[in-house]
Amino acid sequence: MISAGEKLPEATFKTMTPEGAKDLTTSDIFSGKRVVLFGVPGAFTPGCSNTHLPGYLENHEAILAKGVDAIAVVAVNDHYVMGAWAKATGGEGKILFLADGSGDFAKATGLDGDMSQFGMGLRLKRFSMIVDDGKVTVLNVEPKPGVVESAAAKILEQL
Ligand code: BEZ
């Protein structure tokens, strides 16, 4: 698994924009910027939709005020689902919704988790990280179900 001090691997995400689907590479998103990235097992799942993402929306301004250029969320879901999640949660325009549809980023970072027991196959573990110019400087991975280590309130303290 990737750890603090390492560079994020090159990966390409799909994201939904008002003009339609767009590819964004890790360089596009992270080069020269300070970004808070959090990962979730899936859009619209109860823990992600009711707790994890709302925490980042509530703390959106406070996180940006700490010198963060962007907040992004990633899941192993397709970009149509991520786009719908952005609209449904009011996160559109505030948080960058990144689709790692084939799980390439999940596998390259080692943050992938087998959620077959839930009928969900390969997904991302629940995590948060601070990425400075493409390098992970802080990484929090949830050790068990729940939103504690990767919650917005914790990353706010770590910024
Ligand atoms: C959740 O509620 O966030 C969740 C449900 C099943 C598997 C993983 C996450």
Short mmCIF file of C-alpha atoms in Angstrom, two decimals, residues 57-151:
data_model
loop_
_atom_site.label_atom_id
_atom_site.label_comp_id
_atom_site.label_asym_id
_atom_site.label_seq_id
_atom_site.Cartn_x
_atom_site.Cartn_y
_atom_site.Cartn_z
CA LEU A 57 -19.18 19.32 2.39
CA GLU A 58 -19.73 20.77 5.87
CA ASN A 59 -16.00 21.43 6.28
CA HIS A 60 -15.42 22.48 2.68
CA GLU A 61 -14.69 26.15 3.41
CA ALA A 62 -12.62 25.37 6.51
CA ILE A 63 -10.44 22.90 4.57
CA LEU A 64 -9.88 25.35 1.69
CA ALA A 65 -9.04 28.07 4.24
CA LYS A 66 -6.07 25.93 5.32
CA GLY A 67 -4.40 26.51 1.96
CA VAL A 68 -5.92 23.57 0.13
CA ASP A 69 -6.50 24.15 -3.59
CA ALA A 70 -9.06 21.39 -4.11
CA ILE A 71 -10.95 18.58 -2.40
CA ALA A 72 -11.52 15.43 -4.43
CA VAL A 73 -13.33 12.16 -3.82
CA VAL A 74 -12.60 8.95 -5.70
CA ALA A 75 -14.46 5.66 -5.95
CA VAL A 76 -14.41 2.57 -8.12
CA ASN A 77 -17.61 3.60 -9.85
CA ASP A 78 -18.22 4.84 -13.36
CA HIS A 79 -18.36 8.54 -14.07
CA TYR A 80 -22.11 8.51 -14.70
CA VAL A 81 -22.66 7.26 -11.16
CA MET A 82 -20.12 9.71 -9.73
CA GLY A 83 -21.77 12.56 -11.65
CA ALA A 84 -25.19 11.58 -10.31
CA TRP A 85 -23.76 11.37 -6.79
CA ALA A 86 -22.30 14.87 -7.12
CA LYS A 87 -25.70 16.25 -8.11
CA ALA A 88 -27.67 14.28 -5.51
CA THR A 89 -25.45 15.38 -2.61
CA GLY A 90 -24.99 19.03 -3.58
CA GLY A 91 -21.26 18.36 -3.96
CA GLU A 92 -21.12 19.41 -7.59
CA GLY A 93 -18.79 22.39 -8.03
CA LYS A 94 -17.37 22.04 -4.51
CA ILE A 95 -15.71 18.66 -4.61
CA LEU A 96 -14.09 17.01 -7.62
CA PHE A 97 -15.80 13.65 -8.16
CA LEU A 98 -13.30 11.23 -9.69
CA ALA A 99 -14.29 7.91 -11.21
CA ASP A 100 -11.71 5.13 -11.01
CA GLY A 101 -14.06 2.95 -13.01
CA SER A 102 -11.72 0.06 -13.71
CA GLY A 103 -9.96 0.25 -10.35
CA ASP A 104 -6.59 1.11 -11.89
CA PHE A 105 -5.83 3.78 -9.27
CA ALA A 106 -7.07 1.49 -6.50
CA LYS A 107 -4.71 -1.29 -7.62
CA ALA A 108 -1.74 1.01 -8.34
CA THR A 109 -1.91 2.54 -4.84
CA GLY A 110 -2.70 -0.74 -3.08
CA LEU A 111 -5.73 0.98 -1.57
CA ASP A 112 -7.99 -1.59 -3.21
CA GLY A 113 -10.19 -3.76 -1.06
CA ASP A 114 -12.21 -6.87 -1.88
CA MET A 115 -15.84 -6.10 -1.07
CA SER A 116 -17.24 -9.21 -2.74
CA GLN A 117 -18.98 -10.12 0.51
CA PHE A 118 -21.20 -7.09 -0.11
CA GLY A 119 -21.66 -7.91 -3.81
CA MET A 120 -19.38 -5.00 -4.74
CA GLY A 121 -16.17 -6.68 -5.93
CA LEU A 122 -12.96 -4.66 -6.07
CA ARG A 123 -13.39 -1.23 -4.51
CA LEU A 124 -11.31 1.37 -2.73
CA LYS A 125 -10.79 1.19 0.99
CA ARG A 126 -12.12 4.19 2.86
CA PHE A 127 -9.25 6.65 3.20
CA SER A 128 -8.22 10.28 3.21
CA MET A 129 -4.93 11.85 2.23
CA ILE A 130 -3.20 15.18 1.85
CA VAL A 131 -1.32 15.39 -1.43
CA ASP A 132 1.28 18.11 -1.91
CA ASP A 133 2.38 18.52 -5.53
CA GLY A 134 1.63 14.86 -6.24
CA LYS A 135 3.28 13.52 -3.08
CA VAL A 136 1.22 11.94 -0.30
CA THR A 137 2.13 13.74 2.93
CA VAL A 138 -0.61 12.34 5.18
CA LEU A 139 -2.55 9.08 4.71
CA ASN A 140 -5.42 7.82 6.85
CA VAL A 141 -6.93 4.42 6.04
CA GLU A 142 -9.93 3.20 8.00
CA PRO A 143 -8.91 0.05 9.88
CA LYS A 144 -12.51 -1.10 10.26
CA PRO A 145 -15.98 -0.13 9.00
CA GLY A 146 -16.95 3.42 9.95
CA VAL A 147 -15.82 6.96 9.25
CA VAL A 148 -13.30 7.98 11.91
CA GLU A 149 -9.71 8.12 10.67
CA SER A 150 -10.65 9.42 7.23
CA ALA A 151 -13.28 11.89 8.41
#
